[in-house]
mmCIF file of C-alpha atoms in Angstrom:
data_model
loop_
_atom_site.group_PDB
_atom_site.id
_atom_site.type_symbol
_atom_site.label_atom_id
_atom_site.label_comp_id
_atom_site.label_asym_id
_atom_site.label_seq_id
_atom_site.Cartn_x
_atom_site.Cartn_y
_atom_site.Cartn_z
ATOM 1 C CA MET O 24 26.367 67.669 -71.491
ATOM 2 C CA ILE O 25 24.091 67.290 -68.442
ATOM 3 C CA LEU O 26 24.314 71.026 -67.751
ATOM 4 C CA LEU O 27 23.558 71.846 -71.383
ATOM 5 C CA ALA O 28 20.483 69.637 -71.252
ATOM 6 C CA LEU O 29 19.285 71.571 -68.210
ATOM 7 C CA TRP O 30 20.103 74.999 -69.573
ATOM 8 C CA THR O 31 18.665 74.692 -73.077
ATOM 9 C CA PRO O 32 14.948 74.941 -72.109
ATOM 10 C CA ILE O 33 15.757 78.023 -70.036
ATOM 11 C CA VAL O 34 17.480 79.696 -72.965
ATOM 12 C CA VAL O 35 14.432 78.942 -75.104
ATOM 13 C CA ALA O 36 12.339 80.755 -72.520
ATOM 14 C CA GLN O 37 14.739 83.715 -72.580
ATOM 15 C CA GLU O 38 14.350 83.991 -76.333
ATOM 16 C CA GLN O 39 10.593 84.181 -75.891
ATOM 17 C CA THR O 40 10.730 86.901 -73.213
ATOM 18 C CA ASP O 41 12.241 89.390 -75.668
ATOM 19 C CA ALA O 42 8.826 90.022 -77.261
ATOM 20 C CA THR O 43 6.473 89.048 -74.440
ATOM 21 C CA PRO O 44 5.967 90.110 -70.818
ATOM 22 C CA LYS O 45 8.131 88.361 -68.236
ATOM 23 C CA LYS O 46 7.011 84.879 -67.340
ATOM 24 C CA PRO O 47 7.353 83.083 -64.001
ATOM 25 C CA ASP O 48 10.523 81.346 -65.175
ATOM 26 C CA SER O 49 12.237 84.641 -66.076
ATOM 27 C CA ARG O 50 13.862 84.677 -62.633
ATOM 28 C CA LEU O 51 15.545 81.363 -63.401
ATOM 29 C CA VAL O 52 16.654 82.775 -66.755
ATOM 30 C CA ASP O 53 18.237 85.754 -64.977
ATOM 31 C CA GLN O 54 19.953 83.413 -62.523
ATOM 32 C CA LEU O 55 21.335 81.370 -65.396
ATOM 33 C CA PHE O 56 22.893 84.356 -67.129
ATOM 34 C CA ASN O 57 24.184 85.692 -63.816
ATOM 35 C CA PHE O 58 25.750 82.294 -63.064
ATOM 36 C CA LEU O 59 27.432 82.273 -66.476
ATOM 37 C CA ASN O 60 28.405 85.959 -66.127
ATOM 38 C CA MET O 61 26.703 86.709 -69.430
ATOM 39 C CA ALA O 62 25.173 89.997 -70.530
ATOM 40 C CA GLY O 63 22.042 88.123 -71.621
ATOM 41 C CA THR O 64 22.045 87.471 -75.348
ATOM 42 C CA LYS O 65 23.552 90.865 -76.189
ATOM 43 C CA LYS O 66 26.285 91.087 -78.809
ATOM 44 C CA SER O 67 29.624 92.811 -78.329
ATOM 45 C CA LYS O 68 28.532 95.791 -80.440
ATOM 46 C CA GLU O 69 25.751 96.441 -77.907
ATOM 47 C CA PHE O 70 28.222 96.921 -75.048
ATOM 48 C CA ARG O 71 27.806 99.856 -72.708
ATOM 49 C CA PRO O 72 29.854 100.383 -69.539
ATOM 50 C CA MET O 73 28.301 99.496 -66.194
ATOM 51 C CA THR O 74 27.817 102.014 -63.429
ATOM 52 C CA GLN O 75 29.301 101.185 -60.026
ATOM 53 C CA ARG O 76 25.786 100.579 -58.747
ATOM 54 C CA GLU O 77 25.254 97.982 -61.474
ATOM 55 C CA ARG O 78 28.576 96.362 -60.602
ATOM 56 C CA ASN O 79 27.581 96.144 -56.953
ATOM 57 C CA ARG O 80 24.219 94.620 -57.800
ATOM 58 C CA LEU O 81 25.803 92.083 -60.165
ATOM 59 C CA TYR O 82 28.343 91.062 -57.515
ATOM 60 C CA PHE O 83 25.805 90.552 -54.731
ATOM 61 C CA ARG O 84 23.461 88.632 -57.031
ATOM 62 C CA THR O 85 26.367 86.368 -58.006
ATOM 63 C CA MET O 86 27.243 85.686 -54.377
ATOM 64 C CA VAL O 87 23.718 84.447 -53.544
ATOM 65 C CA ASN O 88 22.882 82.753 -56.854
ATOM 66 C CA PRO O 89 21.487 79.243 -56.107
ATOM 67 C CA LEU O 90 23.126 77.840 -59.245
ATOM 68 C CA GLY O 91 26.515 78.769 -57.811
ATOM 69 C CA PHE O 92 25.857 76.678 -54.711
ATOM 70 C CA VAL O 93 24.756 73.776 -56.923
ATOM 71 C CA LYS O 94 28.034 74.028 -58.839
ATOM 72 C CA VAL O 95 29.986 74.043 -55.567
ATOM 73 C CA GLY O 96 28.129 70.926 -54.423
ATOM 74 C CA PHE O 97 28.828 69.176 -57.719
ATOM 75 C CA SER O 98 32.546 70.057 -57.577
ATOM 76 C CA ALA O 99 32.750 68.932 -53.949
ATOM 77 C CA GLY O 100 31.161 65.637 -54.983
ATOM 78 C CA ILE O 101 33.880 65.097 -57.588
ATOM 79 C CA ASP O 102 36.591 65.753 -54.989
ATOM 80 C CA GLN O 103 34.787 63.409 -52.602
ATOM 81 C CA ALA O 104 34.758 60.651 -55.225
ATOM 82 C CA ASN O 105 38.475 61.215 -55.899
ATOM 83 C CA ASP O 106 39.213 61.393 -52.139
ATOM 84 C CA LYS O 107 40.910 64.758 -52.632
ATOM 85 C CA PRO O 108 42.511 65.772 -50.340
ATOM 86 C CA THR O 109 43.027 62.390 -48.726
ATOM 87 C CA GLU O 110 43.419 63.873 -45.227
ATOM 88 C CA TRP O 111 39.734 64.796 -45.151
ATOM 89 C CA GLN O 112 38.662 61.188 -45.714
ATOM 90 C CA GLN O 113 35.060 60.290 -46.624
ATOM 91 C CA GLY O 114 31.626 60.666 -45.046
ATOM 92 C CA GLY O 115 29.550 63.733 -44.335
ATOM 93 C CA ALA O 116 32.345 65.535 -42.489
ATOM 94 C CA GLY O 117 34.736 65.062 -45.402
ATOM 95 C CA TYR O 118 32.173 66.285 -47.916
ATOM 96 C CA GLY O 119 31.421 69.314 -45.734
ATOM 97 C CA LYS O 120 35.097 70.291 -45.672
ATOM 98 C CA ARG O 121 35.376 69.909 -49.423
ATOM 99 C CA TYR O 122 32.218 71.960 -49.946
ATOM 100 C CA ALA O 123 33.502 74.735 -47.651
ATOM 101 C CA ASN O 124 36.884 74.689 -49.407
ATOM 102 C CA ILE O 125 35.435 75.157 -52.891
ATOM 103 C CA LEU O 126 32.906 77.737 -51.693
ATOM 104 C CA GLY O 127 35.758 79.668 -50.095
ATOM 105 C CA GLN O 128 37.812 79.610 -53.289
ATOM 106 C CA TYR O 129 34.867 80.757 -55.418
ATOM 107 C CA SER O 130 33.987 83.512 -52.950
ATOM 108 C CA ILE O 131 37.561 84.842 -52.943
ATOM 109 C CA GLN O 132 37.733 84.646 -56.723
ATOM 110 C CA ARG O 133 34.480 86.563 -57.200
ATOM 111 C CA THR O 134 35.306 89.175 -54.571
ATOM 112 C CA VAL O 135 38.808 89.904 -55.899
ATOM 113 C CA THR O 136 37.503 90.051 -59.480
ATOM 114 C CA TYR O 137 34.755 92.444 -58.414
ATOM 115 C CA GLY O 138 37.153 94.667 -56.455
ATOM 116 C CA LEU O 139 39.849 94.870 -59.124
ATOM 117 C CA GLY O 140 37.255 95.219 -61.873
ATOM 118 C CA SER O 141 35.699 98.194 -60.080
ATOM 119 C CA VAL O 142 39.036 99.935 -59.606
ATOM 120 C CA LEU O 143 40.375 99.215 -63.107
ATOM 121 C CA HIS O 144 37.010 99.646 -64.881
ATOM 122 C CA GLU O 145 37.158 96.155 -66.353
ATOM 123 C CA ASP O 146 33.950 94.455 -67.440
ATOM 124 C CA ASN O 147 34.266 90.656 -67.473
ATOM 125 C CA ARG O 148 30.715 89.914 -68.585
ATOM 126 C CA TYR O 149 30.403 87.776 -71.689
ATOM 127 C CA PHE O 150 28.938 89.415 -74.790
ATOM 128 C CA ASN O 151 28.167 87.308 -77.849
ATOM 129 C CA SER O 152 30.823 87.892 -80.492
ATOM 130 C CA GLY O 153 28.473 88.720 -83.363
ATOM 131 C CA LYS O 154 31.039 87.025 -85.617
ATOM 132 C CA HIS O 155 30.323 84.447 -88.311
ATOM 133 C CA GLY O 156 31.968 81.073 -88.691
ATOM 134 C CA PHE O 157 32.823 78.435 -86.123
ATOM 135 C CA TRP O 158 36.529 79.150 -85.660
ATOM 136 C CA PRO O 159 36.348 82.955 -85.419
ATOM 137 C CA ARG O 160 33.601 82.606 -82.822
ATOM 138 C CA THR O 161 35.439 79.875 -80.937
ATOM 139 C CA GLY O 162 38.653 81.910 -80.854
ATOM 140 C CA TYR O 163 36.754 84.907 -79.483
ATOM 141 C CA ALA O 164 35.042 82.713 -76.877
ATOM 142 C CA ILE O 165 38.261 81.119 -75.627
ATOM 143 C CA SER O 166 40.078 84.447 -75.389
ATOM 144 C CA SER O 167 37.243 85.845 -73.270
ATOM 145 C CA GLY O 168 38.615 83.825 -70.363
ATOM 146 C CA ILE O 169 41.558 86.222 -70.048
ATOM 147 C CA LEU O 170 40.167 89.431 -71.598
ATOM 148 C CA ALA O 171 37.894 92.194 -70.316
ATOM 149 C CA ARG O 172 36.284 95.293 -71.781
ATOM 150 C CA HIS O 173 37.163 98.756 -70.600
ATOM 151 C CA ASP O 174 34.651 101.590 -70.511
ATOM 152 C CA ASP O 175 35.422 102.481 -74.135
ATOM 153 C CA GLY O 176 34.565 98.923 -75.222
ATOM 154 C CA SER O 177 38.138 97.928 -76.080
ATOM 155 C CA LEU O 178 39.391 94.469 -75.065
ATOM 156 C CA HIS O 179 42.495 94.099 -72.898
ATOM 157 C CA PHE O 180 44.110 91.482 -70.704
ATOM 158 C CA SER O 181 41.838 91.057 -67.683
ATOM 159 C CA ILE O 182 43.860 91.726 -64.556
ATOM 160 C CA SER O 183 40.714 91.387 -62.448
ATOM 161 C CA GLN O 184 39.585 88.050 -63.858
ATOM 162 C CA VAL O 185 42.998 86.372 -63.891
ATOM 163 C CA GLY O 186 43.865 87.957 -60.547
ATOM 164 C CA GLY O 187 40.644 86.639 -59.017
ATOM 165 C CA VAL O 188 41.353 83.105 -60.207
ATOM 166 C CA ALA O 189 44.912 83.302 -58.863
ATOM 167 C CA ALA O 190 43.748 84.647 -55.494
ATOM 168 C CA GLY O 191 41.204 81.866 -55.074
ATOM 169 C CA ALA O 192 43.692 79.155 -56.052
ATOM 170 C CA PHE O 193 46.655 80.288 -53.956
ATOM 171 C CA LEU O 194 44.934 81.681 -50.858
ATOM 172 C CA ALA O 195 43.176 78.338 -50.437
ATOM 173 C CA ARG O 196 46.615 76.783 -49.731
ATOM 174 C CA THR O 197 46.503 78.474 -46.321
ATOM 175 C CA TRP O 198 43.718 76.180 -45.076
ATOM 176 C CA LEU O 199 44.241 73.068 -47.174
ATOM 177 C CA PRO O 200 46.076 70.045 -45.637
ATOM 178 C CA PRO O 201 49.735 69.261 -46.524
ATOM 179 C CA SER O 202 48.937 67.165 -49.607
ATOM 180 C CA GLN O 203 47.378 70.230 -51.290
ATOM 181 C CA SER O 204 49.139 73.149 -49.592
ATOM 182 C CA SER O 205 52.163 73.499 -51.894
ATOM 183 C CA ALA O 206 52.658 76.280 -54.422
ATOM 184 C CA SER O 207 52.690 73.704 -57.228
ATOM 185 C CA ALA O 208 49.237 72.462 -56.170
ATOM 186 C CA GLY O 209 48.072 76.070 -56.240
ATOM 187 C CA ALA O 210 49.477 76.476 -59.732
ATOM 188 C CA VAL O 211 47.600 73.369 -60.898
ATOM 189 C CA SER O 212 44.360 74.675 -59.389
ATOM 190 C CA PHE O 213 44.943 78.061 -61.037
ATOM 191 C CA GLY O 214 45.520 76.449 -64.432
ATOM 192 C CA ILE O 215 42.433 74.244 -64.201
ATOM 193 C CA SER O 216 40.196 77.155 -63.150
ATOM 194 C CA LEU O 217 41.502 79.406 -65.909
ATOM 195 C CA ALA O 218 41.109 76.683 -68.534
ATOM 196 C CA SER O 219 37.584 76.039 -67.263
ATOM 197 C CA ASN O 220 36.701 79.716 -67.671
ATOM 198 C CA MET O 221 38.030 79.697 -71.223
ATOM 199 C CA GLY O 222 36.151 76.503 -72.056
ATOM 200 C CA PHE O 223 32.894 77.864 -70.673
ATOM 201 C CA GLY O 224 33.333 80.816 -73.020
ATOM 202 C CA VAL O 225 32.574 78.458 -75.901
ATOM 203 C CA VAL O 226 29.386 77.326 -74.144
ATOM 204 C CA LYS O 227 28.350 80.957 -73.645
ATOM 205 C CA GLU O 228 28.962 81.781 -77.299
ATOM 206 C CA PHE O 229 26.937 78.956 -78.820
ATOM 207 C CA LEU O 230 24.274 78.325 -76.173
ATOM 208 C CA PRO O 231 21.995 81.189 -77.365
ATOM 209 C CA ASP O 232 22.156 79.769 -80.905
ATOM 210 C CA LEU O 233 20.997 76.416 -79.627
ATOM 211 C CA GLY O 234 18.178 78.097 -77.754
ATOM 212 C CA ARG O 235 17.050 80.029 -80.830
ATOM 213 C CA ALA O 236 17.147 76.887 -82.975
ATOM 214 C CA LEU O 237 14.989 74.979 -80.502
ATOM 215 C CA ALA O 238 12.612 77.926 -80.145
ATOM 216 C CA LYS O 239 12.071 77.977 -83.912
ATOM 217 C CA LYS O 240 11.535 74.226 -83.916
ATOM 218 C CA LYS O 241 8.857 74.541 -81.248
ATOM 219 C CA LYS O 242 7.043 77.212 -83.286
ATOM 220 C CA LYS O 243 6.838 75.030 -86.419
ATOM 221 C CA PRO O 244 3.408 73.441 -87.058
ATOM 222 C CA ALA O 245 3.018 69.704 -86.665
ATOM 223 C CA THR O 246 3.967 67.549 -89.656
ATOM 224 C CA GLY O 247 1.226 67.504 -92.239
ATOM 225 C CA SER O 248 -0.760 70.323 -90.655
ATOM 226 C CA GLY O 249 -0.524 72.414 -93.806
ATOM 227 C CA ASP O 250 -0.950 69.555 -96.299
ATOM 228 C CA THR O 251 -4.641 68.804 -95.811
ATOM 229 C CA ALA O 252 -7.647 70.947 -95.123
ATOM 230 C CA PRO O 253 -9.786 70.363 -92.021
ATOM 231 C CA SER O 254 -12.471 67.693 -92.488
ATOM 232 C CA ASN O 255 -15.364 70.127 -92.013
ATOM 233 C CA VAL O 256 -14.025 72.351 -94.801
ATOM 234 C CA VAL O 257 -13.653 69.370 -97.143
ATOM 235 C CA SER O 258 -17.160 68.127 -96.428
ATOM 236 C CA SER O 259 -18.619 71.603 -97.013
ATOM 237 C CA ALA O 260 -16.798 71.886 -100.330
ATOM 238 C CA THR O 261 -18.066 68.450 -101.366
ATOM 239 C CA LYS O 262 -21.673 69.310 -100.568
ATOM 240 C CA GLY O 263 -21.344 72.534 -102.545
ATOM 241 C CA ALA O 264 -20.087 70.629 -105.563
ATOM 242 C CA GLU O 265 -23.036 68.208 -105.459
ATOM 243 C CA ALA O 266 -25.675 70.966 -105.271
ATOM 244 C CA PRO O 267 -27.639 71.801 -108.547
#
């Protein structure tokens, strides 16, 4: 809910940039959609395959996106509060280890997804469904966590996306302490990350709608602005009525 509260004004700004020149906050809008791995507010029917150059650019932008580092810091804070793993204890040193651990997992996940996606021509960006109705849209959004588009636009199981999540979860066992180094702990991490990706699909699907609704609300005139005429117009009309 906190993240939605932060993102909504940015989405409103994105809706406004469609018909107006780019504003200073457009860079933050681009970072938001890059962080969410969204193809802007485009619908699935507007899909076109990316060139390798576009894939490269998207990958490098993702790796240096400030919002990604904020997410890592937030996740590390949760692990710090839960004292996970316990061997790293508390304090600045413990938080630093947790931050480096999560950053390492995310970096592996993104790199493996990028590499496999390039080879297999899988596009894991999120495109709005264009469907109608809550449940059809929600089903599409959840399935996006394990599906990818090929160059012809067809949806298939995403080897690159699922493989990236698995690589990040299991390769991290090589540097984690004994309490988190088992295969079962890796499986739990894999499941949580995959479920998180699927859940965020729902946010991606409905967030543009929320932005559009708020944009329309901001454009509406103030209450009562159309009910009464300005005072100078009324006084002029009154004077005209009193003239011979």
